Short mmCIF file of C-alpha atoms and ligand atoms in Angstrom, two decimals:
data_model
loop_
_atom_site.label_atom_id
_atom_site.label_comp_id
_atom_site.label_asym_id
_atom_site.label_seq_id
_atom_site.Cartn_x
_atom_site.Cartn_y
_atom_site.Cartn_z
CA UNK A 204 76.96 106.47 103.81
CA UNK A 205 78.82 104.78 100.93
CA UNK A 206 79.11 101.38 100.22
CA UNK A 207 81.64 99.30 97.59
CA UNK A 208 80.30 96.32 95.42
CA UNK A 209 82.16 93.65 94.05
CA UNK A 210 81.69 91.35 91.78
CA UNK A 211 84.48 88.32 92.23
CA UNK A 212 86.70 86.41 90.55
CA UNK A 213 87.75 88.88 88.36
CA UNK A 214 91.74 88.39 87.57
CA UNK A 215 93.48 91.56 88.08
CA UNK A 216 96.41 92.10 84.85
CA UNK A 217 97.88 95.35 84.47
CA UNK A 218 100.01 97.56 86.77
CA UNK A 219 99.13 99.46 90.17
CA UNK A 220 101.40 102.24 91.15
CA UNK A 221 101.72 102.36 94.69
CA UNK A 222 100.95 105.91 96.69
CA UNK A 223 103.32 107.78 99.50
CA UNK A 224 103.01 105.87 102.78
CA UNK A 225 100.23 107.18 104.81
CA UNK A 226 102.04 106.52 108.11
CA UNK A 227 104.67 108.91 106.60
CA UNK A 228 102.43 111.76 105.44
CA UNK A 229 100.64 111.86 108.66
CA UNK A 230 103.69 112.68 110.60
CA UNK A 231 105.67 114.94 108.02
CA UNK A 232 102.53 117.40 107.56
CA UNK A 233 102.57 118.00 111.16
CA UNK A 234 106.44 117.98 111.32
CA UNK A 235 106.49 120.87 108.65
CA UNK A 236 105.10 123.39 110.91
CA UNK A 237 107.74 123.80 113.01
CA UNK A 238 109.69 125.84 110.18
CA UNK A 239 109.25 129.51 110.70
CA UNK A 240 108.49 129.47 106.81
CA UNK A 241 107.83 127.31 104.20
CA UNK A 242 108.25 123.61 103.35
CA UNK A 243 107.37 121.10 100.26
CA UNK A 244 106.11 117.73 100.65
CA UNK A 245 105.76 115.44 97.30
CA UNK A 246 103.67 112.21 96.61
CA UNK A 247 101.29 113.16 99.63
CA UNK A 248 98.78 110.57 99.18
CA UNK A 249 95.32 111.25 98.30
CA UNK A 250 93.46 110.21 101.72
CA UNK A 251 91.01 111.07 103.92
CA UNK A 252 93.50 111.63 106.68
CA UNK A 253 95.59 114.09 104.68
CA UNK A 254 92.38 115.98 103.98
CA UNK A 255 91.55 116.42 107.47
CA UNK A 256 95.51 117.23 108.63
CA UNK A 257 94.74 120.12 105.85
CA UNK A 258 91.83 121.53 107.43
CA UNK A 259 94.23 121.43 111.08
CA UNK A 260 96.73 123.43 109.03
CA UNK A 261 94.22 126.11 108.39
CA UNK A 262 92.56 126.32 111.87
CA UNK A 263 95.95 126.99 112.94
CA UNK A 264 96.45 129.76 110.73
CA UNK A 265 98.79 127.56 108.49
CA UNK A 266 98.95 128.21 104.71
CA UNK A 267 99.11 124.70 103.34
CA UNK A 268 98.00 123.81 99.82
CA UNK A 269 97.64 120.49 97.92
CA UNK A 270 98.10 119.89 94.36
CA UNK A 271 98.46 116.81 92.95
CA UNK A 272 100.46 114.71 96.00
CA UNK A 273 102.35 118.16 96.32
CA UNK A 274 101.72 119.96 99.99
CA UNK A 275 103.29 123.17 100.60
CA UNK A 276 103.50 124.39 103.89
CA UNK A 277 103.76 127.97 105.12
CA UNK A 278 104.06 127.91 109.07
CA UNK A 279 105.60 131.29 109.14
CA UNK A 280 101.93 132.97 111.23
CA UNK A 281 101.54 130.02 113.10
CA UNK A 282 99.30 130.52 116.02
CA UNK A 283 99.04 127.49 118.94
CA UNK A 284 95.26 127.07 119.21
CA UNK A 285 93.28 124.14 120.60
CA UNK A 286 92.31 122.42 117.60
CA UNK A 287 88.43 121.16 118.38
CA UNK A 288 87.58 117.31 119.37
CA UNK A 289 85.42 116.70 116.52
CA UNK A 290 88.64 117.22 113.91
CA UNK A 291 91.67 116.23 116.58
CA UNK A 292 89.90 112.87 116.74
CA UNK A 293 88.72 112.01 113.22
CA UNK A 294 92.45 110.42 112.88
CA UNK A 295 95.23 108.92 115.20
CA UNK A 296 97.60 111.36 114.04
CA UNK A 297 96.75 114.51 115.23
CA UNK A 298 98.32 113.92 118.28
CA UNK A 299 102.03 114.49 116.45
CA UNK A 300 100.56 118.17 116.51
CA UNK A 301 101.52 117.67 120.34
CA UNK A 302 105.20 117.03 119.84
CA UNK A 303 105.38 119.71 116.72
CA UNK A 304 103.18 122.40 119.03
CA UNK A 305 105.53 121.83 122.26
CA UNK A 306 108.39 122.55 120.84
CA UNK A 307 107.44 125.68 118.99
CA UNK A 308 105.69 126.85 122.37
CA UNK A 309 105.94 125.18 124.43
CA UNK A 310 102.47 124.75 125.32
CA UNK A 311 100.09 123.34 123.91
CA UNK A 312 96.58 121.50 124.41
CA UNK A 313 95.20 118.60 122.63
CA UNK A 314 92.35 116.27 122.79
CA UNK A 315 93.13 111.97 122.94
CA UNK A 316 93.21 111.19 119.16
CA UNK A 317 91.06 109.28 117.01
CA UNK A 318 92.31 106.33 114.44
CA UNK A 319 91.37 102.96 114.00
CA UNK A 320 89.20 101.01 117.13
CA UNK A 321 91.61 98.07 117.60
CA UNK A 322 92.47 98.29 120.68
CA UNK A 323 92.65 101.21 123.56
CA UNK A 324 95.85 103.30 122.06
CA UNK A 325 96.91 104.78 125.33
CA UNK A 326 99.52 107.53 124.91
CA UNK A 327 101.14 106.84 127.96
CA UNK A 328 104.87 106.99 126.54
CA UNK A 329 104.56 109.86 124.35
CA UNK A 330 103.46 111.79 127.39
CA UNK A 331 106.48 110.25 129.72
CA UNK A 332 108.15 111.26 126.89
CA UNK A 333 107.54 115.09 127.23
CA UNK A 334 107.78 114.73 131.41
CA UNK A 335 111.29 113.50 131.20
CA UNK A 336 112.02 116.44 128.69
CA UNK A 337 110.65 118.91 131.36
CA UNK A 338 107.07 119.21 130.84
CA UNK A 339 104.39 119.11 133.47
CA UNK A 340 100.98 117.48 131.51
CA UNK A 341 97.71 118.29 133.40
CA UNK A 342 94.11 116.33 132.06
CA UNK A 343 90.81 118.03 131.60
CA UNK A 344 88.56 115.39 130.71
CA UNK A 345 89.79 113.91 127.24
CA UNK A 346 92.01 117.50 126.93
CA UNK A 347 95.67 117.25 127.64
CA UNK A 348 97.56 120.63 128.58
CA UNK A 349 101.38 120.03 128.06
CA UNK A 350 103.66 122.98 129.44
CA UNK A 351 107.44 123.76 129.63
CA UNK A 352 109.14 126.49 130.66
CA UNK A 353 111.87 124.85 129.06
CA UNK A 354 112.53 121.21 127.33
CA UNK A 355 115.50 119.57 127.87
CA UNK A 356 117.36 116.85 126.46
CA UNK A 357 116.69 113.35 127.96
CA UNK A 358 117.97 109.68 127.90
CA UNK A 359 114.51 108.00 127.64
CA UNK A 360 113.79 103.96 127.59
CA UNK A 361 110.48 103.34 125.64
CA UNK A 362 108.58 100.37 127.55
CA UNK A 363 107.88 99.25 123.91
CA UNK A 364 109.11 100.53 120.39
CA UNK A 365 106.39 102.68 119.65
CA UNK A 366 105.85 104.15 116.25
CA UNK A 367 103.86 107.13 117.74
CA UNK A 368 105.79 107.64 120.80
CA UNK A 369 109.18 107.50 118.61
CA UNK A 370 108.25 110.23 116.57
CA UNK A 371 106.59 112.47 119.04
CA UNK A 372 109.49 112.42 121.13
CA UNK A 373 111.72 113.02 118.28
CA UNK A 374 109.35 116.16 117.04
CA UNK A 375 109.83 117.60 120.95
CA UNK A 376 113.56 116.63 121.31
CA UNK A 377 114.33 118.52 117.91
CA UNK A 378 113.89 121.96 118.91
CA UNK A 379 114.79 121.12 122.99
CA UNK A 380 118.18 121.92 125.19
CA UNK A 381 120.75 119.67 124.97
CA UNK A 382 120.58 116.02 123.40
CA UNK A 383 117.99 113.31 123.61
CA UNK A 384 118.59 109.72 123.22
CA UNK A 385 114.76 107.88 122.50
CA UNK A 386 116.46 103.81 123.65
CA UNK A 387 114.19 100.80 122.60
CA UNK A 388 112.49 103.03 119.75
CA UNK A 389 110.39 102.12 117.14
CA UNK A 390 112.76 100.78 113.78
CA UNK A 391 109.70 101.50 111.10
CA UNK A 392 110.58 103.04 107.87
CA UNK A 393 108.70 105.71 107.98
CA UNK A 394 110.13 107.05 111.16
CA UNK A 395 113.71 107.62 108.80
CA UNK A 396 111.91 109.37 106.55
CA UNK A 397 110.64 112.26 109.24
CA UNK A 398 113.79 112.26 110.41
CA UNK A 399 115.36 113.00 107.03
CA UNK A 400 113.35 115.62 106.54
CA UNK A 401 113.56 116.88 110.24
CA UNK A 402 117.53 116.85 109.20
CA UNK A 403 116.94 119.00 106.12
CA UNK A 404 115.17 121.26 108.37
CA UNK A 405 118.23 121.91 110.12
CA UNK A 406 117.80 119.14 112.84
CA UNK A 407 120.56 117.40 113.83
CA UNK A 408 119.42 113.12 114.21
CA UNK A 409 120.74 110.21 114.25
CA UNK A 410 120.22 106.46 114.61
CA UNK A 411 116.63 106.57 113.13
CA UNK A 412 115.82 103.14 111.80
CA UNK A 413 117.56 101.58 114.72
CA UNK A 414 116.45 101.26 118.01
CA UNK A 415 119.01 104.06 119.40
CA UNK A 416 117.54 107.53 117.90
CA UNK A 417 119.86 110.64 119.24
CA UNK A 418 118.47 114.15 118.59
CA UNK A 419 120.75 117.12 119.57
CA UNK A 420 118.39 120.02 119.82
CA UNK A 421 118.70 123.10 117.48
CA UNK A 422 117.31 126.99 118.31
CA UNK A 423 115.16 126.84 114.92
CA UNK A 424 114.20 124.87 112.24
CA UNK A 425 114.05 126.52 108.45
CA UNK A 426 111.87 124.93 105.48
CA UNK A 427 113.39 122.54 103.56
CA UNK A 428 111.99 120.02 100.54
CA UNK A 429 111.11 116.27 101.35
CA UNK A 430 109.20 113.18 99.38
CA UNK A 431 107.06 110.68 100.92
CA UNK A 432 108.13 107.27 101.09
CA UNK A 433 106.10 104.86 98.99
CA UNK A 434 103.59 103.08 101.16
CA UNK A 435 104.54 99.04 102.56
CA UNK A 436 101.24 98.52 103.55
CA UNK A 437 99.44 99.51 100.72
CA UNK A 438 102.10 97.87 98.15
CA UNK A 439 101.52 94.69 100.67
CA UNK A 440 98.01 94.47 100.19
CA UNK A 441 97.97 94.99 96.50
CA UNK A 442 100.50 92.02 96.22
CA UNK A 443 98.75 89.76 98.44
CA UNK A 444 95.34 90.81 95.84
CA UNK A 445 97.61 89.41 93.22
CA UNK A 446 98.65 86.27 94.74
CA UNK A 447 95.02 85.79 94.61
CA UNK A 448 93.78 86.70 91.56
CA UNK A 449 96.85 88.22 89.87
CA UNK A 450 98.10 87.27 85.61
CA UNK A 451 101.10 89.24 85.85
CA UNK A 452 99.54 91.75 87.93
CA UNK A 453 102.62 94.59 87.95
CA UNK A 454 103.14 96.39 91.74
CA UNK A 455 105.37 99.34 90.74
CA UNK A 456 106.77 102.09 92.67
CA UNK A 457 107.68 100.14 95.67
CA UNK A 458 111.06 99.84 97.77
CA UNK A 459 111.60 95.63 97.97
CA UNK A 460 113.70 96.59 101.07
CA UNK A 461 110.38 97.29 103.14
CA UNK A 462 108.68 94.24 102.17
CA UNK A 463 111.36 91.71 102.96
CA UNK A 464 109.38 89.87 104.98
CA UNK A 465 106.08 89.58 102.72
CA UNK A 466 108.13 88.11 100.30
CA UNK A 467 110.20 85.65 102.83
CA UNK A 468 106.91 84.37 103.84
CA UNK A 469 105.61 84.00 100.11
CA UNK A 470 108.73 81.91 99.12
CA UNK A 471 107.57 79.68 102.55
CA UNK A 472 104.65 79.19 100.70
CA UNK A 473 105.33 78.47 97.56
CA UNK A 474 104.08 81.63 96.07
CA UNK A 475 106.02 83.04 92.86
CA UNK A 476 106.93 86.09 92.39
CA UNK A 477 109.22 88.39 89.70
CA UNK A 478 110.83 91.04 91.64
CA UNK A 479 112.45 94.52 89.92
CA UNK A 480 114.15 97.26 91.24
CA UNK A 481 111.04 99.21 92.42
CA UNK A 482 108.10 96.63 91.16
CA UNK A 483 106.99 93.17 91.90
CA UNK A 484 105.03 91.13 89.24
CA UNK A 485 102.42 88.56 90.45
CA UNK A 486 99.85 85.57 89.13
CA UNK A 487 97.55 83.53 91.06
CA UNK A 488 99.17 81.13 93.36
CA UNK A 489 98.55 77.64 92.85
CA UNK A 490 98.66 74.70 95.85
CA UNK A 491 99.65 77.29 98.51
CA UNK A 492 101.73 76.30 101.29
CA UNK A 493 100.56 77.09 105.06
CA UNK A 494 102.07 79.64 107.21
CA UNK A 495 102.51 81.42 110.49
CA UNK A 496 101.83 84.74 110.56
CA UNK A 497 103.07 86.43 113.65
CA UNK A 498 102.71 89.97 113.83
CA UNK A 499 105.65 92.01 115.30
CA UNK A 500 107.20 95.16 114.76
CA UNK A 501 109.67 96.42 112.01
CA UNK A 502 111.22 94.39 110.58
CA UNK A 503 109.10 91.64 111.75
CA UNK A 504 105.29 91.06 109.49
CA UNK A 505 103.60 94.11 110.20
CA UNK A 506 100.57 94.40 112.07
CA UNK A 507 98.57 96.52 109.26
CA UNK A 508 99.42 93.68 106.63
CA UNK A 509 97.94 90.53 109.12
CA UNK A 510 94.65 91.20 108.16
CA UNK A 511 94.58 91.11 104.45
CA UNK A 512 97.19 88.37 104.92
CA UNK A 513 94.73 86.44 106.63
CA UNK A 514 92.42 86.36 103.83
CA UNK A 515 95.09 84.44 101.56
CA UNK A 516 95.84 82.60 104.60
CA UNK A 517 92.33 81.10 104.12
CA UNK A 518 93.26 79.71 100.49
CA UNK A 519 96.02 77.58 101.44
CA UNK A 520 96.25 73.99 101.45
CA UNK A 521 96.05 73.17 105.11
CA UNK A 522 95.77 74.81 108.73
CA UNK A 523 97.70 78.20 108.99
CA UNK A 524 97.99 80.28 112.41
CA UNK A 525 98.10 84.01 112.47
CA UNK A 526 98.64 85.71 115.88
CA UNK A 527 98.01 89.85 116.17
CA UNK A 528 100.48 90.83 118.99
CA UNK A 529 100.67 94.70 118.63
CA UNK A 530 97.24 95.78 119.33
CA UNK A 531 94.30 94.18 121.06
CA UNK A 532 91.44 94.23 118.70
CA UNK A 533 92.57 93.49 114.99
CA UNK A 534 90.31 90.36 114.02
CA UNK A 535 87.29 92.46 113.55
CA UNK A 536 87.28 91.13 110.34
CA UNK A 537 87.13 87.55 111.15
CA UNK A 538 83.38 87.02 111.59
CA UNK A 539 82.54 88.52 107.85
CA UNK A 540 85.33 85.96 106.81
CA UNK A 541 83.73 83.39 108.10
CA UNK A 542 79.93 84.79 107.04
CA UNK A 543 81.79 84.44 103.65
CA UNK A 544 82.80 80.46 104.11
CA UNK A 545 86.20 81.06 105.44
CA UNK A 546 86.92 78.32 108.57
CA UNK A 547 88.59 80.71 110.80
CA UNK A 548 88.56 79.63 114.74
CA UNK A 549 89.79 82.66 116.69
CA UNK A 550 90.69 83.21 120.61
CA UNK A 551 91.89 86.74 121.71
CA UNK A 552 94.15 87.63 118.99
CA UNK A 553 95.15 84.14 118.00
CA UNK A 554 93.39 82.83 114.93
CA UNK A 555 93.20 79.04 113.71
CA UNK A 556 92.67 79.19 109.98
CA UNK A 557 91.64 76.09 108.15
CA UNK A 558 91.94 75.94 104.18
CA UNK A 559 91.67 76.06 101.15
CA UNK A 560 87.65 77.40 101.74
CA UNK A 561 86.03 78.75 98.77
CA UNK A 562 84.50 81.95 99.76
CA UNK A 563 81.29 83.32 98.71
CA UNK A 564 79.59 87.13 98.49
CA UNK A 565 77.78 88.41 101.65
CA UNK A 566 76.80 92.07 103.13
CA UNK A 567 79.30 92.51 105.22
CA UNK A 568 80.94 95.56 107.42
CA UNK A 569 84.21 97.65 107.62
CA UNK A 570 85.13 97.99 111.45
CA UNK A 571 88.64 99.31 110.61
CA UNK A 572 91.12 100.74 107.66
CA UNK A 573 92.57 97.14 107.52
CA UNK A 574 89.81 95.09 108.20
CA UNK A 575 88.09 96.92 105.32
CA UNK A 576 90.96 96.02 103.24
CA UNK A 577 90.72 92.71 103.84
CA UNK A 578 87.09 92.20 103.03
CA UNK A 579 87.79 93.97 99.80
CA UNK A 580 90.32 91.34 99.18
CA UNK A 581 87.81 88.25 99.92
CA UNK A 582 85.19 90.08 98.09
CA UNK A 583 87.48 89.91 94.93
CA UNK A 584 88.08 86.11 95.10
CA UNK A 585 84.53 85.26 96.63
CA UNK A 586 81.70 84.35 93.93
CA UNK A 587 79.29 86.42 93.64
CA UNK A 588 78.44 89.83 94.83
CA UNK A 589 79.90 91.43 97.91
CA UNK A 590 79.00 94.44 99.45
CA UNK A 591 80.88 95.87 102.54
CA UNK A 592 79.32 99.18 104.45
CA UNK A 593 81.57 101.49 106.66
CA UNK A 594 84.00 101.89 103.86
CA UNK A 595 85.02 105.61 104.77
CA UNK A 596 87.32 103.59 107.26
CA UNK A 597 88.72 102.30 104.19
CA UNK A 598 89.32 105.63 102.12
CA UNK A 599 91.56 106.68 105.26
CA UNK A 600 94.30 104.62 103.99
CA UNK A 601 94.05 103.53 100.65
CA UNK A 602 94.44 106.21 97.92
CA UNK A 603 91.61 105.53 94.83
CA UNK A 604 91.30 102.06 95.59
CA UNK A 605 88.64 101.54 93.22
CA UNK A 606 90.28 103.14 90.54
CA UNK A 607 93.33 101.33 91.31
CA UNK A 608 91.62 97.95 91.24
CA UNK A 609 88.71 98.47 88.41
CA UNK A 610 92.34 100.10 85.95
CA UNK A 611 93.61 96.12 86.90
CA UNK A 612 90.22 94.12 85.65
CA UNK A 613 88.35 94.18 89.23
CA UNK A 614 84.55 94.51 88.68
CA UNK A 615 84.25 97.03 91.75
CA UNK A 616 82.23 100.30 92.52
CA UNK A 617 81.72 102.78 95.34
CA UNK A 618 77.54 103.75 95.78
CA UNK A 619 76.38 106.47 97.91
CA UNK A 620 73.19 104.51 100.08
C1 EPZ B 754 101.20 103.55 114.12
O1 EPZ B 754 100.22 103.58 115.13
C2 EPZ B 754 100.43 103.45 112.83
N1 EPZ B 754 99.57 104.62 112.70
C3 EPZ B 754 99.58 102.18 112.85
O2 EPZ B 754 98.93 102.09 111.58
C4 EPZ B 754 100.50 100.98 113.00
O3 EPZ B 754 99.71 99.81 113.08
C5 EPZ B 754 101.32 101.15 114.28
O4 EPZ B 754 102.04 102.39 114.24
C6 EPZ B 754 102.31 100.02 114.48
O5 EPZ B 754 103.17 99.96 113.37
C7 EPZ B 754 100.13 105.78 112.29
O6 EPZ B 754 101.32 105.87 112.05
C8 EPZ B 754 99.20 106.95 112.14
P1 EPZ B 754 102.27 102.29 118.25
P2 EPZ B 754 100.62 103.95 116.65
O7 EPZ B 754 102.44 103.50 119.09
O8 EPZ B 754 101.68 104.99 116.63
C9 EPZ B 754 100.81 100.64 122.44
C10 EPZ B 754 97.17 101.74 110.12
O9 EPZ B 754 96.40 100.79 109.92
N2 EPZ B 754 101.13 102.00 122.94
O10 EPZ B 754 103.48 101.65 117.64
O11 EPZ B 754 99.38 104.18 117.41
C11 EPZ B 754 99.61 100.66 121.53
O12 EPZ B 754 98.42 100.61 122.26
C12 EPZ B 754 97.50 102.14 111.54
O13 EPZ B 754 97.76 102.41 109.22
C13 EPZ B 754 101.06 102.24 124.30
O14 EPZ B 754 100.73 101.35 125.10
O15 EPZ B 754 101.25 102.56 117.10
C14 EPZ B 754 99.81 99.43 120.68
O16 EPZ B 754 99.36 98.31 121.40
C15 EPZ B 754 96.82 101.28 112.57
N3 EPZ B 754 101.34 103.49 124.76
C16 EPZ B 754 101.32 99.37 120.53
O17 EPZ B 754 101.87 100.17 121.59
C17 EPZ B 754 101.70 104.50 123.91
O18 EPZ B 754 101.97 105.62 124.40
C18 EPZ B 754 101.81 99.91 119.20
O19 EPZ B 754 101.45 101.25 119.13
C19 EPZ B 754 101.77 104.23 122.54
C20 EPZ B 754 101.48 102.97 122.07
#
């Protein structure tokens, strides 16, 4: 089991270059193999998750390599097998396989995915998804066998705009009869970048990044070249690091565009910031103002970014609310706050948060990707020595985060207990 160990209050100077966006990756490597030959994805972030999308790739008789952030992807002897429970469900993502498998075969059989436990992650509306496109979905147990003699285009309502659902429906739809309209989906960044690469394949979308996505379906899709997007979330919570402990701390390789609403809320609260074409410089806010942080989707404050948000929440001068409304379970980290001398007073997924609290080092626990990250962002301000177990939940998301922070000034290490 491994463990990371911080020593606080170090100020972070120096510039972090920001990965591809894991929430891309996860869907484009599955998205690639419904080319008959072979693809190219750059700045593929170095994750866990990408590791175990590899090892997918290969059980399904997939030749995929990965040097340096570069995946290429040779689907050409594909062959639709079940891919086992223990690997389907070490990530949420290996249920796009299910959208990328029906439409090459349609048929294929998958086990309920894995990913982060913050909340119960039904796939409900990817599955109505594939019904109204003509598929009949029996369940064995956890294993879902999705059939079509044919799919067909369909005018589908999502009940919510679902990131997972959207591009699911949009992997099915691509290589289906006829056009699909996906109404009420998901407007998240990452979703236009499948869909340009979907396009380059020889799909034929339109409207992603609004809520109106319409995919005419095409016979076959051909190999084509795409680049990861660089990744909000992790660009997020390396700026909110630096409006904690930053001197000039340099964010670079980012698109401002997809963290318009970080910074909106940082000019709320008085934080400072120097903003470039495709970097952000920022120093340790002084006198922060309160805030309410409201999570909603794109382009509302993302859920992934409330919890390391809260953490800076807890250093500003007065009461500040911040309310989780996407999932059910995403103030895991709340208690370890408060073990750590935060004043944080939380009721379902609305939390109270009283500051400025100085915050102090404790053993402490990872329950999720973001919690983690947000316990590595109160062990950098807290004083003294913080260790938090469970961290393989962070190393899902967060491409050589210790490298990334120690190359910056942070006194942090990774130990195998
Ligand atoms: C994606 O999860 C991301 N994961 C999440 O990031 C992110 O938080 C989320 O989108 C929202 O932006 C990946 O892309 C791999 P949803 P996903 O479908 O697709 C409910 C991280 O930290 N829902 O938009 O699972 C669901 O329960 C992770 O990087 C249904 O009810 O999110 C949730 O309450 C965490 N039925 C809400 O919708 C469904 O069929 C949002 O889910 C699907 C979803």
């Amino acid at each position: 089991m491994k463990q990371i160990v911080i020593e606080g209050e170090n100020e972070l100077k120096g510039t972090i270059k920001i990965g591809g966006a894991k929430n891309s990756a996860v869907a484009l490597i599955p998205a690639a193999i419904m080319a008959q030959d072979t693809s190219t994805i750059t700045n593929v972030p170095c994750i866990s998750d990408c590791d175990d999308l590899l090892e997918i790739l290969t059980l399904l008789n997939v030749k995929a390599t990965l040097t340096d952030g570069k995946m290429v992807i040779d689907a050409s002897n594909l062959e639709n097998k079940v891919i086992p429970e223990d690997l389907s469900t070490r990530l949420r993502a290996s249920y796009y396989f299910m959208g990328a498998l029906l439409a090459r075969f349609k048929y294929v059989e998958m086990y309920f995915p894995g990913g982060c436990n913050i909340g119960a992650r039904p796939i409900d509306l990817h599955l109505k998804g594939f019904e109204a496109m003509g598929a009949t979905i029996n369940k064995e147990n956890s294993k879902y066998i999705i059939k079509a003699d044919e799919l067909k285009g369909a005018d589908i309502i999502l009940d919510f705009a679902s990131v997972g659902a959207t591009i699911n429906i949009m992997l099915a739809a691509t290589l289906a009869k006829g056009t699909t309209v996906i109404h009420n989906a998901a407007r998240e960044v990452e979703i236009s970048n499948i869909a340009e690469f979907l396009n380059a394949m020889g799909a034929s979308i339109t409207g992603a990044g609004t809520s109106e996505i319409i995919i005419k379906g095409v016979k076959a899709l051909h190999g084509a070249k795409t680049k990861v997007i660089p990744d909000r979330i992790e660009a997020g919570t390396y700026i909110i690091m630096g409006a904690l402990l930053g001197n000039e701390l340099k964010v670079e390789g980012i698109i401002p565009d997809h963290l318009a609403i970080l910074f909106s809320k940082f000019s709320e609260m008085d934080i400072n910031y120097e903003l470039g074409k495709d970097y952000v410089i920022i120093s340790k806010a002084k006198n922060i103002k309160p805030t309410n942080i409201r999570t909603v989707v794109y382009p509302g404050f993302p859920t992934d970014l409330g919890q390391p948000m809260s953490v800076l929440l807890t250093q500003c001068q007065g009461i500040s609310l911040f309310d989780e409304t996407i999932f059910e379970n995403r103030m895991g980290h709340v208690k370890y706050l408060n073990n750590m001398g935060a004043h944080i007073e939380v009721s379902g997924q609305h939390a109270v948060i009283n500051g400025p609290t100085p915050l102090h080092g404790e053993e402490i626990v990872a329950t999720d990707l973001r919690s983690g990250a947000a316990l590595v962002t109160a062990g950098l301000i807290a004083t003294g020595t913080t260790i938090i177990n469970d961290v393989e939940h962070i190393l899902r998301g967060y491409e050589r985060i210790i490298t990334k922070l120690s190359d910056v000034g942070a006194k942090i290490k990774i130990i195998e207990i």
